[in-house]
XYZ file of C-alpha atoms in Angstrom:
295
model
C -11.679 -1.862 12.258
C -13.967 -0.758 15.253
C -11.084 -0.911 17.674
C -8.327 0.712 14.911
C -7.070 4.305 16.688
C -4.271 5.742 14.893
C -4.192 8.894 13.490
C -2.948 7.573 10.058
C -5.961 4.907 9.548
C -9.152 6.528 8.633
C -11.753 5.790 11.215
C -14.748 3.980 11.602
C -17.425 6.170 13.292
C -19.914 3.892 12.612
C -22.547 0.964 11.512
C -26.326 1.663 10.097
C -27.587 -1.937 9.780
C -31.585 -0.733 9.646
C -32.456 -1.226 6.308
C -31.037 -1.710 3.135
C -28.541 -0.867 1.813
C -25.599 -1.324 5.061
C -24.078 2.176 5.512
C -20.334 2.275 7.310
C -19.581 6.181 8.434
C -16.221 6.824 8.155
C -13.953 9.901 9.221
C -14.275 12.569 7.140
C -11.431 12.515 3.725
C -12.032 15.804 1.931
C -9.875 15.468 -0.810
C -11.060 11.690 -1.823
C -8.563 8.668 -2.654
C -4.911 8.993 -3.248
C -4.932 7.994 -6.518
C -7.508 10.500 -7.564
C -6.030 13.682 -5.770
C -2.639 12.877 -7.178
C -4.435 12.806 -10.801
C -5.812 15.799 -10.087
C -2.392 17.183 -9.685
C -1.115 16.929 -13.017
C -0.302 19.962 -14.702
C -2.708 18.899 -17.479
C -6.071 18.160 -15.793
C -8.681 19.920 -16.032
C -9.761 19.256 -12.245
C -6.192 20.628 -11.179
C -7.060 22.696 -7.800
C -4.562 25.437 -8.208
C -1.798 23.143 -6.504
C 1.433 22.420 -8.497
C 2.837 18.397 -8.039
C 3.948 17.369 -4.765
C 7.948 17.853 -3.843
C 9.925 15.491 -2.819
C 9.294 16.796 0.862
C 5.611 16.299 0.395
C 6.082 13.055 -1.298
C 8.211 11.869 1.610
C 5.582 13.079 4.220
C 3.197 10.987 2.376
C 5.053 7.849 2.151
C 5.528 8.143 6.536
C 2.357 8.643 6.593
C 1.109 5.614 4.678
C 4.043 3.754 6.427
C 3.189 4.817 9.717
C -0.416 3.557 9.317
C 0.627 0.259 7.560
C 3.045 -0.054 11.065
C 0.268 0.396 13.682
C -2.092 -3.104 11.363
C 1.305 -4.342 11.365
C 1.291 -4.020 15.290
C -2.343 -5.309 15.265
C -1.418 -8.238 13.738
C -3.012 -6.954 10.274
C -2.344 -7.710 6.623
C -3.768 -5.330 4.619
C -3.683 -7.242 1.133
C -4.874 -4.347 -0.950
C -2.196 -1.650 -0.295
C -2.535 0.991 -3.044
C -3.051 4.824 -3.631
C -6.493 4.197 -4.674
C -7.170 3.049 -0.812
C -5.450 5.393 1.363
C -7.408 9.112 1.187
C -6.508 12.516 2.101
C -7.849 14.536 4.735
C -8.644 18.168 4.457
C -5.394 18.958 5.725
C -3.905 16.796 3.030
C -2.451 13.694 5.774
C -2.871 10.732 4.188
C -4.154 8.032 6.197
C -4.373 3.864 5.014
C -9.086 3.446 4.371
C -11.508 3.067 2.122
C -10.806 -1.172 2.678
C -11.447 -2.749 -0.722
C -14.220 -0.294 -1.121
C -13.185 1.780 -3.828
C -13.061 -1.364 -5.956
C -16.070 -0.661 -8.275
C -14.241 2.865 -9.199
C -11.199 1.168 -9.898
C -12.033 -1.626 -11.415
C -9.956 -2.191 -14.307
C -7.150 -2.552 -11.178
C -8.327 -5.793 -10.675
C -7.448 -9.102 -12.645
C -10.114 -11.759 -12.310
C -8.301 -15.233 -11.994
C -9.797 -18.701 -12.736
C -13.351 -16.684 -12.262
C -12.385 -16.575 -8.692
C -12.050 -13.476 -6.954
C -10.580 -10.119 -7.954
C -6.507 -9.559 -7.631
C -4.576 -6.588 -7.993
C -1.545 -8.236 -9.381
C -0.187 -4.558 -10.046
C 0.906 -4.207 -6.751
C 0.971 -8.170 -5.352
C 4.342 -9.238 -4.357
C 5.967 -12.189 -6.564
C 4.890 -14.794 -3.491
C 2.040 -13.278 -2.801
C 1.569 -14.275 -6.851
C 3.117 -17.926 -6.407
C 2.047 -19.192 -3.361
C -0.449 -17.054 -1.497
C 1.822 -15.546 0.798
C 0.202 -12.527 2.615
C 1.823 -11.126 5.276
C 4.021 -7.834 6.588
C 6.568 -8.577 3.999
C 4.481 -8.399 0.843
C 2.351 -5.055 1.960
C 5.614 -3.803 1.917
C 6.138 -4.700 -1.502
C 2.927 -2.808 -2.323
C 4.385 -0.106 -0.314
C 7.027 0.419 -2.942
C 4.201 0.693 -5.599
C 1.998 3.097 -3.563
C 5.487 5.397 -3.889
C 6.057 4.894 -7.194
C 2.129 6.195 -7.831
C 3.307 9.146 -6.486
C 6.016 9.555 -8.169
C 4.490 9.070 -11.273
C 1.107 11.213 -10.185
C -0.846 7.657 -10.253
C 0.071 6.341 -13.409
C -1.181 2.348 -13.778
C 1.865 0.466 -13.246
C 3.526 -1.696 -15.934
C 1.173 0.218 -18.077
C 1.014 -1.473 -21.615
C 1.376 -4.981 -20.056
C -1.735 -7.087 -19.685
C -2.633 -8.564 -16.170
C -1.046 -12.205 -17.165
C 1.957 -10.495 -18.824
C 2.250 -8.415 -15.505
C 1.724 -11.746 -13.190
C 4.609 -13.777 -15.258
C 6.758 -10.881 -15.171
C 6.727 -10.151 -11.721
C 6.675 -13.894 -10.456
C 9.836 -14.068 -12.804
C 12.114 -11.479 -10.539
C 10.755 -8.221 -12.527
C 9.656 -4.741 -11.267
C 8.454 -1.561 -11.944
C 11.676 1.082 -13.838
C 12.503 4.072 -11.787
C 9.543 7.016 -13.386
C 11.056 9.834 -15.072
C 12.755 12.194 -12.602
C 11.797 10.319 -10.099
C 14.630 11.228 -6.463
C 16.934 8.768 -5.633
C 15.642 9.077 -2.633
C 12.781 7.901 -3.417
C 13.701 5.174 -5.712
C 16.262 3.750 -3.737
C 13.263 3.233 -1.166
C 11.163 1.417 -3.731
C 13.839 -0.808 -4.492
C 14.227 -1.704 -0.848
C 10.641 -2.989 -0.719
C 10.836 -5.097 -3.948
C 14.175 -7.619 -2.415
C 12.617 -11.049 -4.424
C 13.395 -12.382 -1.362
C 10.189 -11.006 0.930
C 12.938 -10.991 4.364
C 15.324 -8.536 2.692
C 12.469 -6.155 2.365
C 12.273 -3.042 5.170
C 10.070 -3.027 8.133
C 7.634 -0.032 8.025
C 9.328 0.647 11.413
C 12.472 0.663 9.593
C 10.932 2.750 6.569
C 9.806 5.688 8.970
C 12.858 5.616 11.333
C 14.984 6.223 7.156
C 12.945 9.045 6.444
C 12.297 10.562 10.034
C 14.557 12.907 10.066
C 12.297 15.141 6.878
C 8.663 15.455 8.187
C 7.055 18.013 9.864
C 7.091 18.331 13.144
C 3.694 17.691 13.759
C 4.473 13.955 13.379
C 6.264 13.541 16.083
C 3.079 14.105 18.533
C 0.429 12.184 15.836
C 2.208 9.395 14.922
C 2.093 5.663 15.923
C 5.804 5.426 15.616
C 6.367 8.053 18.305
C 3.759 7.176 20.685
C 3.854 5.849 23.773
C 1.676 2.748 23.158
C 4.560 1.608 19.645
C 7.122 2.534 23.265
C 5.876 0.108 25.115
C 5.886 -2.338 22.247
C 9.365 -2.074 20.843
C 10.099 -2.246 24.605
C 8.364 -5.905 25.072
C 9.888 -7.726 21.725
C 13.245 -8.226 20.505
C 12.299 -5.792 17.718
C 9.964 -3.259 15.276
C 9.187 -6.754 13.560
C 7.532 -9.560 15.298
C 6.237 -12.603 14.882
C 5.743 -11.613 10.741
C 5.262 -15.560 10.284
C 2.089 -15.462 12.119
C 0.588 -12.283 11.800
C -3.650 -12.546 11.309
C -4.756 -14.112 7.745
C -7.300 -11.476 7.478
C -7.703 -9.715 4.894
C -9.523 -5.626 5.338
C -10.058 -5.515 2.296
C -12.894 -7.863 0.579
C -12.157 -10.207 -2.409
C -15.817 -10.935 -3.932
C -16.902 -13.195 -1.495
C -20.253 -14.596 -2.627
C -18.864 -14.547 -6.357
C -19.568 -17.838 -7.816
C -19.132 -19.231 -4.565
C -15.667 -17.791 -3.612
C -15.114 -17.205 0.099
C -13.194 -14.647 -0.286
C -9.965 -16.188 -1.095
C -7.164 -16.727 -4.132
C -7.981 -19.513 -6.136
C -5.054 -22.287 -5.411
C -3.661 -20.012 -3.069
C -3.392 -20.750 0.904
C -2.202 -17.749 2.913
C 1.144 -18.409 4.413
C 2.355 -21.478 3.039
C 5.987 -20.862 3.018
C 8.477 -18.141 2.568
C 10.396 -17.800 -0.976
C 13.849 -17.203 -0.838
C 17.321 -16.410 -2.374
C 16.530 -15.063 -5.683
C 17.557 -11.764 -6.298
C 15.700 -9.503 -8.618
C 16.377 -10.104 -11.733
C 15.684 -7.471 -14.477
C 13.800 -4.415 -15.202
C 11.129 -3.692 -17.661
C 11.254 -1.113 -20.397
C 8.166 0.464 -20.548
C 6.064 3.207 -22.726
C 5.578 5.929 -20.731
C 1.635 6.771 -21.910
C -0.922 8.213 -19.640
C -3.325 6.012 -18.365
C -6.885 6.781 -19.386
């Protein structure tokens, strides 16, 4: 993280290694994590700051900011493996950034599922190929991005509410995906569906997602984003396309999967990263979910 320099990725300022516990000093993100922020915007929230729920334009801006941070990480050949609203942060001016790499694990423990007594899995955000074969790359991060869009649209409801973690795991591996949220704009839902193609190679790259949204973004995005940066222009010029070398990206999780737990090394039990890509199978069905607020 020390080498990361992107407006849409939370900056690491320093580490205090003297004494215990070790302290990580990060850029201040005044409004906290995106999941908590979205829940505070619910009309019936006791902690509502007096702001209405985000408009479509604001949701698109959030989506583009998250996609830009992810495009930067992908360009650096890092795979996040735990992209979710809880791991995005909201700054003083309401910019959303990729951050908190795994450090919200204790706060949102129920978002993770311990498989076989080993590492904790964020199964409700994971792509089918990650659940089946341990494949993690930019394509699987894109699936998770689709779930983040769903969280934004629902003001951070729990994905697959009413299903157990085991049921979610089977449902997604069998071709299922989240239903369209109530009152979800067509634009946002179409983007979610693109991210949830069963065939990973049919999902858009993060650069392509920004390309789709660029005409609706705040003018400051042009000045601040990785997408419009000189670094990205040079990289794009030197590569055949934006989605470069996805099969050989670093298998370095930016979030911790409980290393040290019962001998766990931080990898998923029975899952070997970068085994092969699933292909051909199309999205099969949409689950009709009960509409109830998470606790």
